[in-house]
Amino acid sequence: AITLLVLMPLSLAEDLRRLAFTSVVGLGVTIYVVLLVLHDSWAHASPEWGPGVAVSEWRMGAFEAAVLYTHAFVAHYNAPKMF
């Protein structure tokens, strides 16, 4: 139902400039939410956290994951061409 009511008219439009405003609003909201989450995590951080605490650790699995995510991202856009 969503495809027919929302996506189909958008895909048939020749000029997408009318969507520029909503795109900018969506980008602004995304940036606001990221900043809100970062502020909340810093404001309510545990007192034990300090400069000596390792928040993350790089392992070889991170590189394997990056390869898998990149391949999945590329395959996502090429899937309609394959089928």
PDB file of N, CA, C and O in Angstrom:
ATOM      1  N   ALA A   1       0.833  -1.189   0.000  1.00  0.00           N
ATOM      2  CA  ALA A   1       0.000   0.000   0.000  1.00  0.00           C
ATOM      3  C   ALA A   1       0.881   1.256   0.000  1.00  0.00           C
ATOM      4  O   ALA A   1       0.570   2.218  -0.683  1.00  0.00           O
ATOM      5  N   ILE A   2       1.962   1.228   0.799  1.00  0.00           N
ATOM      6  CA  ILE A   2       2.853   2.396   0.846  1.00  0.00           C
ATOM      7  C   ILE A   2       3.516   2.604  -0.506  1.00  0.00           C
ATOM      8  O   ILE A   2       3.683   3.735  -0.960  1.00  0.00           O
ATOM      9  N   THR A   3       3.853   1.513  -1.155  1.00  0.00           N
ATOM     10  CA  THR A   3       4.500   1.630  -2.463  1.00  0.00           C
ATOM     11  C   THR A   3       3.602   2.336  -3.461  1.00  0.00           C
ATOM     12  O   THR A   3       4.035   3.247  -4.168  1.00  0.00           O
ATOM     13  N   LEU A   4       2.352   1.956  -3.506  1.00  0.00           N
ATOM     14  CA  LEU A   4       1.433   2.560  -4.470  1.00  0.00           C
ATOM     15  C   LEU A   4       1.076   3.994  -4.107  1.00  0.00           C
ATOM     16  O   LEU A   4       0.956   4.851  -4.979  1.00  0.00           O
ATOM     17  N   LEU A   5       0.907   4.275  -2.834  1.00  0.00           N
ATOM     18  CA  LEU A   5       0.435   5.594  -2.426  1.00  0.00           C
ATOM     19  C   LEU A   5       1.535   6.637  -2.298  1.00  0.00           C
ATOM     20  O   LEU A   5       1.301   7.821  -2.533  1.00  0.00           O
ATOM     21  N   VAL A   6       2.729   6.235  -1.910  1.00  0.00           N
ATOM     22  CA  VAL A   6       3.801   7.211  -1.651  1.00  0.00           C
ATOM     23  C   VAL A   6       4.937   7.098  -2.656  1.00  0.00           C
ATOM     24  O   VAL A   6       5.329   8.081  -3.289  1.00  0.00           O
ATOM     25  N   LEU A   7       5.475   5.914  -2.802  1.00  0.00           N
ATOM     26  CA  LEU A   7       6.679   5.761  -3.606  1.00  0.00           C
ATOM     27  C   LEU A   7       6.432   5.814  -5.107  1.00  0.00           C
ATOM     28  O   LEU A   7       7.267   6.336  -5.849  1.00  0.00           O
ATOM     29  N   MET A   8       5.319   5.305  -5.560  1.00  0.00           N
ATOM     30  CA  MET A   8       5.044   5.307  -6.994  1.00  0.00           C
ATOM     31  C   MET A   8       4.931   6.724  -7.555  1.00  0.00           C
ATOM     32  O   MET A   8       5.572   7.043  -8.556  1.00  0.00           O
ATOM     33  N   PRO A   9       4.154   7.628  -6.946  1.00  0.00           N
ATOM     34  CA  PRO A   9       4.127   8.998  -7.479  1.00  0.00           C
ATOM     35  C   PRO A   9       5.488   9.688  -7.421  1.00  0.00           C
ATOM     36  O   PRO A   9       5.837  10.460  -8.314  1.00  0.00           O
ATOM     37  N   LEU A  10       6.275   9.409  -6.391  1.00  0.00           N
ATOM     38  CA  LEU A  10       7.608  10.013  -6.297  1.00  0.00           C
ATOM     39  C   LEU A  10       8.526   9.492  -7.395  1.00  0.00           C
ATOM     40  O   LEU A  10       9.352  10.232  -7.928  1.00  0.00           O
ATOM     41  N   SER A  11       8.399   8.224  -7.727  1.00  0.00           N
ATOM     42  CA  SER A  11       9.274   7.667  -8.761  1.00  0.00           C
ATOM     43  C   SER A  11       8.878   8.132 -10.161  1.00  0.00           C
ATOM     44  O   SER A  11       9.703   8.110 -11.067  1.00  0.00           O
ATOM     45  N   LEU A  12       7.653   8.559 -10.344  1.00  0.00           N
ATOM     46  CA  LEU A  12       7.199   9.025 -11.650  1.00  0.00           C
ATOM     47  C   LEU A  12       7.438  10.520 -11.857  1.00  0.00           C
ATOM     48  O   LEU A  12       7.296  11.008 -12.974  1.00  0.00           O
ATOM     49  N   ALA A  13       7.773  11.239 -10.814  1.00  0.00           N
ATOM     50  CA  ALA A  13       7.995  12.680 -10.932  1.00  0.00           C
ATOM     51  C   ALA A  13       9.270  12.949 -11.726  1.00  0.00           C
ATOM     52  O   ALA A  13      10.290  12.287 -11.554  1.00  0.00           O
ATOM     53  N   GLU A  14       9.197  13.940 -12.610  1.00  0.00           N
ATOM     54  CA  GLU A  14      10.368  14.297 -13.410  1.00  0.00           C
ATOM     55  C   GLU A  14      11.292  15.254 -12.678  1.00  0.00           C
ATOM     56  O   GLU A  14      12.502  15.247 -12.895  1.00  0.00           O
ATOM     57  N   ASP A  15      10.737  16.094 -11.813  1.00  0.00           N
ATOM     58  CA  ASP A  15      11.531  17.086 -11.095  1.00  0.00           C
ATOM     59  C   ASP A  15      11.375  16.854  -9.595  1.00  0.00           C
ATOM     60  O   ASP A  15      10.257  16.898  -9.067  1.00  0.00           O
ATOM     61  N   LEU A  16      12.478  16.585  -8.921  1.00  0.00           N
ATOM     62  CA  LEU A  16      12.440  16.302  -7.488  1.00  0.00           C
ATOM     63  C   LEU A  16      12.844  17.505  -6.642  1.00  0.00           C
ATOM     64  O   LEU A  16      13.139  17.360  -5.457  1.00  0.00           O
ATOM     65  N   ARG A  17      12.870  18.695  -7.223  1.00  0.00           N
ATOM     66  CA  ARG A  17      13.256  19.883  -6.457  1.00  0.00           C
ATOM     67  C   ARG A  17      12.274  20.186  -5.336  1.00  0.00           C
ATOM     68  O   ARG A  17      12.646  20.803  -4.351  1.00  0.00           O
ATOM     69  N   ARG A  18      11.044  19.757  -5.498  1.00  0.00           N
ATOM     70  CA  ARG A  18      10.055  20.005  -4.448  1.00  0.00           C
ATOM     71  C   ARG A  18      10.391  19.250  -3.163  1.00  0.00           C
ATOM     72  O   ARG A  18       9.918  19.606  -2.091  1.00  0.00           O
ATOM     73  N   LEU A  19      11.202  18.223  -3.264  1.00  0.00           N
ATOM     74  CA  LEU A  19      11.573  17.435  -2.087  1.00  0.00           C
ATOM     75  C   LEU A  19      12.820  17.973  -1.387  1.00  0.00           C
ATOM     76  O   LEU A  19      13.232  17.428  -0.366  1.00  0.00           O
ATOM     77  N   ALA A  20      13.436  19.021  -1.908  1.00  0.00           N
ATOM     78  CA  ALA A  20      14.669  19.550  -1.332  1.00  0.00           C
ATOM     79  C   ALA A  20      14.450  20.027   0.097  1.00  0.00           C
ATOM     80  O   ALA A  20      15.288  19.793   0.973  1.00  0.00           O
ATOM     81  N   PHE A  21      13.335  20.693   0.354  1.00  0.00           N
ATOM     82  CA  PHE A  21      13.073  21.200   1.700  1.00  0.00           C
ATOM     83  C   PHE A  21      12.976  20.064   2.709  1.00  0.00           C
ATOM     84  O   PHE A  21      13.571  20.122   3.783  1.00  0.00           O
ATOM     85  N   THR A  22      12.239  19.012   2.373  1.00  0.00           N
ATOM     86  CA  THR A  22      12.102  17.900   3.312  1.00  0.00           C
ATOM     87  C   THR A  22      13.426  17.165   3.499  1.00  0.00           C
ATOM     88  O   THR A  22      13.687  16.639   4.578  1.00  0.00           O
ATOM     89  N   SER A  23      14.255  17.170   2.470  1.00  0.00           N
ATOM     90  CA  SER A  23      15.567  16.554   2.602  1.00  0.00           C
ATOM     91  C   SER A  23      16.438  17.330   3.586  1.00  0.00           C
ATOM     92  O   SER A  23      17.120  16.744   4.431  1.00  0.00           O
ATOM     93  N   VAL A  24      16.391  18.642   3.494  1.00  0.00           N
ATOM     94  CA  VAL A  24      17.168  19.478   4.416  1.00  0.00           C
ATOM     95  C   VAL A  24      16.632  19.342   5.838  1.00  0.00           C
ATOM     96  O   VAL A  24      17.396  19.263   6.797  1.00  0.00           O
ATOM     97  N   VAL A  25      15.318  19.284   5.978  1.00  0.00           N
ATOM     98  CA  VAL A  25      14.721  19.111   7.305  1.00  0.00           C
ATOM     99  C   VAL A  25      15.137  17.760   7.897  1.00  0.00           C
ATOM    100  O   VAL A  25      15.504  17.669   9.076  1.00  0.00           O
ATOM    101  N   GLY A  26      15.111  16.710   7.091  1.00  0.00           N
ATOM    102  CA  GLY A  26      15.526  15.391   7.565  1.00  0.00           C
ATOM    103  C   GLY A  26      16.979  15.362   7.989  1.00  0.00           C
ATOM    104  O   GLY A  26      17.335  14.760   9.009  1.00  0.00           O
ATOM    105  N   LEU A  27      17.841  16.039   7.228  1.00  0.00           N
ATOM    106  CA  LEU A  27      19.254  16.119   7.594  1.00  0.00           C
ATOM    107  C   LEU A  27      19.427  16.877   8.900  1.00  0.00           C
ATOM    108  O   LEU A  27      20.192  16.462   9.777  1.00  0.00           O
ATOM    109  N   GLY A  28      18.701  17.968   9.048  1.00  0.00           N
ATOM    110  CA  GLY A  28      18.777  18.750  10.287  1.00  0.00           C
ATOM    111  C   GLY A  28      18.311  17.961  11.495  1.00  0.00           C
ATOM    112  O   GLY A  28      18.918  18.015  12.564  1.00  0.00           O
ATOM    113  N   VAL A  29      17.226  17.223  11.348  1.00  0.00           N
ATOM    114  CA  VAL A  29      16.714  16.409  12.452  1.00  0.00           C
ATOM    115  C   VAL A  29      17.705  15.307  12.806  1.00  0.00           C
ATOM    116  O   VAL A  29      17.931  15.012  13.993  1.00  0.00           O
ATOM    117  N   THR A  30      18.326  14.700  11.811  1.00  0.00           N
ATOM    118  CA  THR A  30      19.316  13.653  12.067  1.00  0.00           C
ATOM    119  C   THR A  30      20.507  14.215  12.849  1.00  0.00           C
ATOM    120  O   THR A  30      20.961  13.597  13.826  1.00  0.00           O
ATOM    121  N   ILE A  31      21.001  15.367  12.449  1.00  0.00           N
ATOM    122  CA  ILE A  31      22.125  15.994  13.160  1.00  0.00           C
ATOM    123  C   ILE A  31      21.711  16.354  14.584  1.00  0.00           C
ATOM    124  O   ILE A  31      22.467  16.141  15.538  1.00  0.00           O
ATOM    125  N   TYR A  32      20.501  16.872  14.753  1.00  0.00           N
ATOM    126  CA  TYR A  32      20.008  17.223  16.087  1.00  0.00           C
ATOM    127  C   TYR A  32      19.945  15.997  16.991  1.00  0.00           C
ATOM    128  O   TYR A  32      20.359  16.051  18.149  1.00  0.00           O
ATOM    129  N   VAL A  33      19.444  14.881  16.476  1.00  0.00           N
ATOM    130  CA  VAL A  33      19.326  13.671  17.288  1.00  0.00           C
ATOM    131  C   VAL A  33      20.703  13.135  17.671  1.00  0.00           C
ATOM    132  O   VAL A  33      20.918  12.717  18.819  1.00  0.00           O
ATOM    133  N   VAL A  34      21.653  13.168  16.750  1.00  0.00           N
ATOM    134  CA  VAL A  34      23.013  12.712  17.074  1.00  0.00           C
ATOM    135  C   VAL A  34      23.611  13.583  18.168  1.00  0.00           C
ATOM    136  O   VAL A  34      24.197  13.075  19.138  1.00  0.00           O
ATOM    137  N   LEU A  35      23.474  14.889  18.048  1.00  0.00           N
ATOM    138  CA  LEU A  35      23.989  15.792  19.079  1.00  0.00           C
ATOM    139  C   LEU A  35      23.270  15.592  20.408  1.00  0.00           C
ATOM    140  O   LEU A  35      23.897  15.655  21.484  1.00  0.00           O
ATOM    141  N   LEU A  36      21.969  15.345  20.367  1.00  0.00           N
ATOM    142  CA  LEU A  36      21.212  15.096  21.588  1.00  0.00           C
ATOM    143  C   LEU A  36      21.688  13.833  22.294  1.00  0.00           C
ATOM    144  O   LEU A  36      21.866  13.822  23.519  1.00  0.00           O
ATOM    145  N   VAL A  37      21.935  12.779  21.535  1.00  0.00           N
ATOM    146  CA  VAL A  37      22.414  11.521  22.126  1.00  0.00           C
ATOM    147  C   VAL A  37      23.816  11.712  22.710  1.00  0.00           C
ATOM    148  O   VAL A  37      24.113  11.237  23.815  1.00  0.00           O
ATOM    149  N   LEU A  38      24.698  12.409  21.979  1.00  0.00           N
ATOM    150  CA  LEU A  38      26.045  12.650  22.502  1.00  0.00           C
ATOM    151  C   LEU A  38      26.006  13.489  23.775  1.00  0.00           C
ATOM    152  O   LEU A  38      26.707  13.187  24.747  1.00  0.00           O
ATOM    153  N   HIS A  39      25.185  14.520  23.790  1.00  0.00           N
ATOM    154  CA  HIS A  39      25.074  15.357  24.987  1.00  0.00           C
ATOM    155  C   HIS A  39      24.546  14.552  26.168  1.00  0.00           C
ATOM    156  O   HIS A  39      25.049  14.664  27.286  1.00  0.00           O
ATOM    157  N   ASP A  40      23.532  13.737  25.930  1.00  0.00           N
ATOM    158  CA  ASP A  40      22.964  12.936  27.004  1.00  0.00           C
ATOM    159  C   ASP A  40      23.969  11.917  27.535  1.00  0.00           C
ATOM    160  O   ASP A  40      24.059  11.692  28.736  1.00  0.00           O
ATOM    161  N   SER A  41      24.764  11.328  26.646  1.00  0.00           N
ATOM    162  CA  SER A  41      25.749  10.345  27.111  1.00  0.00           C
ATOM    163  C   SER A  41      26.867  11.015  27.898  1.00  0.00           C
ATOM    164  O   SER A  41      27.379  10.449  28.860  1.00  0.00           O
ATOM    165  N   TRP A  42      27.244  12.231  27.510  1.00  0.00           N
ATOM    166  CA  TRP A  42      28.276  12.941  28.270  1.00  0.00           C
ATOM    167  C   TRP A  42      27.731  13.487  29.586  1.00  0.00           C
ATOM    168  O   TRP A  42      28.424  13.505  30.587  1.00  0.00           O
ATOM    169  N   ALA A  43      26.484  13.917  29.591  1.00  0.00           N
ATOM    170  CA  ALA A  43      25.906  14.495  30.808  1.00  0.00           C
ATOM    171  C   ALA A  43      25.661  13.433  31.870  1.00  0.00           C
ATOM    172  O   ALA A  43      25.739  13.725  33.063  1.00  0.00           O
ATOM    173  N   HIS A  44      25.371  12.224  31.471  1.00  0.00           N
ATOM    174  CA  HIS A  44      25.078  11.156  32.423  1.00  0.00           C
ATOM    175  C   HIS A  44      26.160  10.078  32.426  1.00  0.00           C
ATOM    176  O   HIS A  44      25.882   8.915  32.690  1.00  0.00           O
ATOM    177  N   ALA A  45      27.377  10.477  32.145  1.00  0.00           N
ATOM    178  CA  ALA A  45      28.484   9.513  32.125  1.00  0.00           C
ATOM    179  C   ALA A  45      28.807   9.050  33.540  1.00  0.00           C
ATOM    180  O   ALA A  45      28.646   9.784  34.510  1.00  0.00           O
ATOM    181  N   SER A  46      29.294   7.855  33.640  1.00  0.00           N
ATOM    182  CA  SER A  46      29.680   7.282  34.923  1.00  0.00           C
ATOM    183  C   SER A  46      30.907   8.002  35.467  1.00  0.00           C
ATOM    184  O   SER A  46      31.808   8.370  34.709  1.00  0.00           O
ATOM    185  N   PRO A  47      30.967   8.208  36.781  1.00  0.00           N
ATOM    186  CA  PRO A  47      32.136   8.900  37.348  1.00  0.00           C
ATOM    187  C   PRO A  47      33.443   8.120  37.186  1.00  0.00           C
ATOM    188  O   PRO A  47      34.520   8.699  37.250  1.00  0.00           O
ATOM    189  N   GLU A  48      33.359   6.807  36.990  1.00  0.00           N
ATOM    190  CA  GLU A  48      34.573   6.016  36.825  1.00  0.00           C
ATOM    191  C   GLU A  48      35.237   6.270  35.480  1.00  0.00           C
ATOM    192  O   GLU A  48      36.387   5.911  35.275  1.00  0.00           O
ATOM    193  N   TRP A  49      34.503   6.832  34.550  1.00  0.00           N
ATOM    194  CA  TRP A  49      35.060   7.074  33.228  1.00  0.00           C
ATOM    195  C   TRP A  49      36.032   8.231  33.298  1.00  0.00           C
ATOM    196  O   TRP A  49      35.740   9.286  33.829  1.00  0.00           O
ATOM    197  N   GLY A  50      37.181   8.010  32.742  1.00  0.00           N
ATOM    198  CA  GLY A  50      38.187   9.055  32.714  1.00  0.00           C
ATOM    199  C   GLY A  50      39.065   8.887  31.490  1.00  0.00           C
ATOM    200  O   GLY A  50      38.801   8.060  30.615  1.00  0.00           O
ATOM    201  N   PRO A  51      40.142   9.651  31.413  1.00  0.00           N
ATOM    202  CA  PRO A  51      41.018   9.562  30.247  1.00  0.00           C
ATOM    203  C   PRO A  51      41.668   8.190  30.076  1.00  0.00           C
ATOM    204  O   PRO A  51      42.031   7.812  28.977  1.00  0.00           O
ATOM    205  N   GLY A  52      41.807   7.429  31.156  1.00  0.00           N
ATOM    206  CA  GLY A  52      42.473   6.135  31.070  1.00  0.00           C
ATOM    207  C   GLY A  52      41.567   4.983  30.682  1.00  0.00           C
ATOM    208  O   GLY A  52      42.023   3.853  30.520  1.00  0.00           O
ATOM    209  N   VAL A  53      40.277   5.228  30.515  1.00  0.00           N
ATOM    210  CA  VAL A  53      39.335   4.153  30.202  1.00  0.00           C
ATOM    211  C   VAL A  53      39.261   3.965  28.691  1.00  0.00           C
ATOM    212  O   VAL A  53      39.071   4.918  27.945  1.00  0.00           O
ATOM    213  N   ALA A  54      39.423   2.722  28.264  1.00  0.00           N
ATOM    214  CA  ALA A  54      39.327   2.410  26.836  1.00  0.00           C
ATOM    215  C   ALA A  54      37.857   2.207  26.479  1.00  0.00           C
ATOM    216  O   ALA A  54      37.204   1.291  26.958  1.00  0.00           O
ATOM    217  N   VAL A  55      37.326   3.086  25.633  1.00  0.00           N
ATOM    218  CA  VAL A  55      35.925   3.006  25.249  1.00  0.00           C
ATOM    219  C   VAL A  55      35.728   1.930  24.187  1.00  0.00           C
ATOM    220  O   VAL A  55      34.742   1.210  24.189  1.00  0.00           O
ATOM    221  N   SER A  56      36.662   1.827  23.288  1.00  0.00           N
ATOM    222  CA  SER A  56      36.575   0.797  22.262  1.00  0.00           C
ATOM    223  C   SER A  56      37.955   0.211  22.017  1.00  0.00           C
ATOM    224  O   SER A  56      38.963   0.775  22.398  1.00  0.00           O
ATOM    225  N   GLU A  57      37.963  -0.923  21.372  1.00  0.00           N
ATOM    226  CA  GLU A  57      39.204  -1.633  21.123  1.00  0.00           C
ATOM    227  C   GLU A  57      39.196  -2.108  19.677  1.00  0.00           C
ATOM    228  O   GLU A  57      38.219  -2.684  19.208  1.00  0.00           O
ATOM    229  N   TRP A  58      40.261  -1.826  18.951  1.00  0.00           N
ATOM    230  CA  TRP A  58      40.340  -2.262  17.557  1.00  0.00           C
ATOM    231  C   TRP A  58      40.897  -3.671  17.508  1.00  0.00           C
ATOM    232  O   TRP A  58      41.941  -3.962  18.077  1.00  0.00           O
ATOM    233  N   ARG A  59      40.182  -4.522  16.809  1.00  0.00           N
ATOM    234  CA  ARG A  59      40.628  -5.894  16.594  1.00  0.00           C
ATOM    235  C   ARG A  59      40.551  -6.189  15.104  1.00  0.00           C
ATOM    236  O   ARG A  59      39.995  -5.425  14.338  1.00  0.00           O
ATOM    237  N   MET A  60      41.069  -7.318  14.692  1.00  0.00           N
ATOM    238  CA  MET A  60      41.040  -7.692  13.281  1.00  0.00           C
ATOM    239  C   MET A  60      39.604  -7.894  12.785  1.00  0.00           C
ATOM    240  O   MET A  60      39.313  -7.698  11.614  1.00  0.00           O
ATOM    241  N   GLY A  61      38.709  -8.242  13.666  1.00  0.00           N
ATOM    242  CA  GLY A  61      37.319  -8.426  13.283  1.00  0.00           C
ATOM    243  C   GLY A  61      36.683  -7.144  12.757  1.00  0.00           C
ATOM    244  O   GLY A  61      35.739  -7.188  11.963  1.00  0.00           O
ATOM    245  N   ALA A  62      37.199  -5.995  13.175  1.00  0.00           N
ATOM    246  CA  ALA A  62      36.663  -4.726  12.686  1.00  0.00           C
ATOM    247  C   ALA A  62      36.910  -4.584  11.193  1.00  0.00           C
ATOM    248  O   ALA A  62      36.049  -4.079  10.458  1.00  0.00           O
ATOM    249  N   PHE A  63      38.050  -5.031  10.718  1.00  0.00           N
ATOM    250  CA  PHE A  63      38.349  -4.946   9.290  1.00  0.00           C
ATOM    251  C   PHE A  63      37.499  -5.931   8.496  1.00  0.00           C
ATOM    252  O   PHE A  63      37.049  -5.625   7.396  1.00  0.00           O
ATOM    253  N   GLU A  64      37.278  -7.115   9.053  1.00  0.00           N
ATOM    254  CA  GLU A  64      36.400  -8.078   8.391  1.00  0.00           C
ATOM    255  C   GLU A  64      34.982  -7.535   8.298  1.00  0.00           C
ATOM    256  O   GLU A  64      34.315  -7.678   7.276  1.00  0.00           O
ATOM    257  N   ALA A  65      34.528  -6.905   9.365  1.00  0.00           N
ATOM    258  CA  ALA A  65      33.182  -6.326   9.363  1.00  0.00           C
ATOM    259  C   ALA A  65      33.082  -5.208   8.341  1.00  0.00           C
ATOM    260  O   ALA A  65      32.065  -5.084   7.648  1.00  0.00           O
ATOM    261  N   ALA A  66      34.116  -4.376   8.221  1.00  0.00           N
ATOM    262  CA  ALA A  66      34.088  -3.278   7.248  1.00  0.00           C
ATOM    263  C   ALA A  66      33.964  -3.810   5.828  1.00  0.00           C
ATOM    264  O   ALA A  66      33.219  -3.268   5.008  1.00  0.00           O
ATOM    265  N   VAL A  67      34.654  -4.908   5.532  1.00  0.00           N
ATOM    266  CA  VAL A  67      34.562  -5.511   4.200  1.00  0.00           C
ATOM    267  C   VAL A  67      33.155  -6.048   3.962  1.00  0.00           C
ATOM    268  O   VAL A  67      32.571  -5.844   2.888  1.00  0.00           O
ATOM    269  N   LEU A  68      32.590  -6.725   4.939  1.00  0.00           N
ATOM    270  CA  LEU A  68      31.245  -7.270   4.786  1.00  0.00           C
ATOM    271  C   LEU A  68      30.208  -6.167   4.619  1.00  0.00           C
ATOM    272  O   LEU A  68      29.309  -6.261   3.781  1.00  0.00           O
ATOM    273  N   TYR A  69      30.321  -5.092   5.418  1.00  0.00           N
ATOM    274  CA  TYR A  69      29.363  -3.986   5.319  1.00  0.00           C
ATOM    275  C   TYR A  69      29.480  -3.296   3.965  1.00  0.00           C
ATOM    276  O   TYR A  69      28.474  -2.920   3.363  1.00  0.00           O
ATOM    277  N   THR A  70      30.688  -3.111   3.480  1.00  0.00           N
ATOM    278  CA  THR A  70      30.875  -2.467   2.184  1.00  0.00           C
ATOM    279  C   THR A  70      30.276  -3.321   1.072  1.00  0.00           C
ATOM    280  O   THR A  70      29.599  -2.806   0.182  1.00  0.00           O
ATOM    281  N   HIS A  71      30.519  -4.610   1.126  1.00  0.00           N
ATOM    282  CA  HIS A  71      29.967  -5.504   0.107  1.00  0.00           C
ATOM    283  C   HIS A  71      28.442  -5.504   0.161  1.00  0.00           C
ATOM    284  O   HIS A  71      27.768  -5.475  -0.881  1.00  0.00           O
ATOM    285  N   ALA A  72      27.865  -5.527   1.356  1.00  0.00           N
ATOM    286  CA  ALA A  72      26.410  -5.502   1.488  1.00  0.00           C
ATOM    287  C   ALA A  72      25.840  -4.189   0.960  1.00  0.00           C
ATOM    288  O   ALA A  72      24.789  -4.172   0.316  1.00  0.00           O
ATOM    289  N   PHE A  73      26.527  -3.080   1.198  1.00  0.00           N
ATOM    290  CA  PHE A  73      26.076  -1.780   0.709  1.00  0.00           C
ATOM    291  C   PHE A  73      26.070  -1.740  -0.811  1.00  0.00           C
ATOM    292  O   PHE A  73      25.098  -1.301  -1.433  1.00  0.00           O
ATOM    293  N   VAL A  74      27.122  -2.242  -1.437  1.00  0.00           N
ATOM    294  CA  VAL A  74      27.206  -2.244  -2.898  1.00  0.00           C
ATOM    295  C   VAL A  74      26.177  -3.214  -3.483  1.00  0.00           C
ATOM    296  O   VAL A  74      25.516  -2.900  -4.479  1.00  0.00           O
ATOM    297  N   ALA A  75      26.015  -4.367  -2.878  1.00  0.00           N
ATOM    298  CA  ALA A  75      25.056  -5.353  -3.385  1.00  0.00           C
ATOM    299  C   ALA A  75      23.629  -4.847  -3.256  1.00  0.00           C
ATOM    300  O   ALA A  75      22.769  -5.177  -4.069  1.00  0.00           O
ATOM    301  N   HIS A  76      23.370  -4.019  -2.251  1.00  0.00           N
ATOM    302  CA  HIS A  76      22.028  -3.475  -2.046  1.00  0.00           C
ATOM    303  C   HIS A  76      21.572  -2.690  -3.271  1.00  0.00           C
ATOM    304  O   HIS A  76      20.437  -2.822  -3.713  1.00  0.00           O
ATOM    305  N   TYR A  77      22.439  -1.869  -3.830  1.00  0.00           N
ATOM    306  CA  TYR A  77      22.063  -1.065  -4.982  1.00  0.00           C
ATOM    307  C   TYR A  77      22.126  -1.837  -6.293  1.00  0.00           C
ATOM    308  O   TYR A  77      21.489  -1.452  -7.258  1.00  0.00           O
ATOM    309  N   ASN A  78      22.866  -2.906  -6.330  1.00  0.00           N
ATOM    310  CA  ASN A  78      22.963  -3.699  -7.559  1.00  0.00           C
ATOM    311  C   ASN A  78      21.973  -4.843  -7.614  1.00  0.00           C
ATOM    312  O   ASN A  78      21.867  -5.515  -8.633  1.00  0.00           O
ATOM    313  N   ALA A  79      21.253  -5.101  -6.533  1.00  0.00           N
ATOM    314  CA  ALA A  79      20.319  -6.218  -6.501  1.00  0.00           C
ATOM    315  C   ALA A  79      19.243  -6.131  -7.577  1.00  0.00           C
ATOM    316  O   ALA A  79      18.940  -7.132  -8.227  1.00  0.00           O
ATOM    317  N   PRO A  80      18.626  -4.957  -7.826  1.00  0.00           N
ATOM    318  CA  PRO A  80      17.605  -4.928  -8.889  1.00  0.00           C
ATOM    319  C   PRO A  80      18.173  -5.272 -10.265  1.00  0.00           C
ATOM    320  O   PRO A  80      17.463  -5.823 -11.096  1.00  0.00           O
ATOM    321  N   LYS A  81      19.437  -4.969 -10.516  1.00  0.00           N
ATOM    322  CA  LYS A  81      20.041  -5.312 -11.803  1.00  0.00           C
ATOM    323  C   LYS A  81      20.246  -6.814 -11.943  1.00  0.00           C
ATOM    324  O   LYS A  81      20.248  -7.351 -13.038  1.00  0.00           O
ATOM    325  N   MET A  82      20.480  -7.497 -10.806  1.00  0.00           N
ATOM    326  CA  MET A  82      20.731  -8.931 -10.848  1.00  0.00           C
ATOM    327  C   MET A  82      19.449  -9.728 -11.047  1.00  0.00           C
ATOM    328  O   MET A  82      19.468 -10.793 -11.629  1.00  0.00           O
ATOM    329  N   PHE A  83      18.367  -9.217 -10.520  1.00  0.00           N
ATOM    330  CA  PHE A  83      17.114  -9.979 -10.597  1.00  0.00           C
ATOM    331  C   PHE A  83      16.243  -9.351 -11.602  1.00  0.00           C
ATOM    332  O   PHE A  83      15.386  -8.995 -11.908  1.00  0.00           O
TER     333      PHE A  83
END
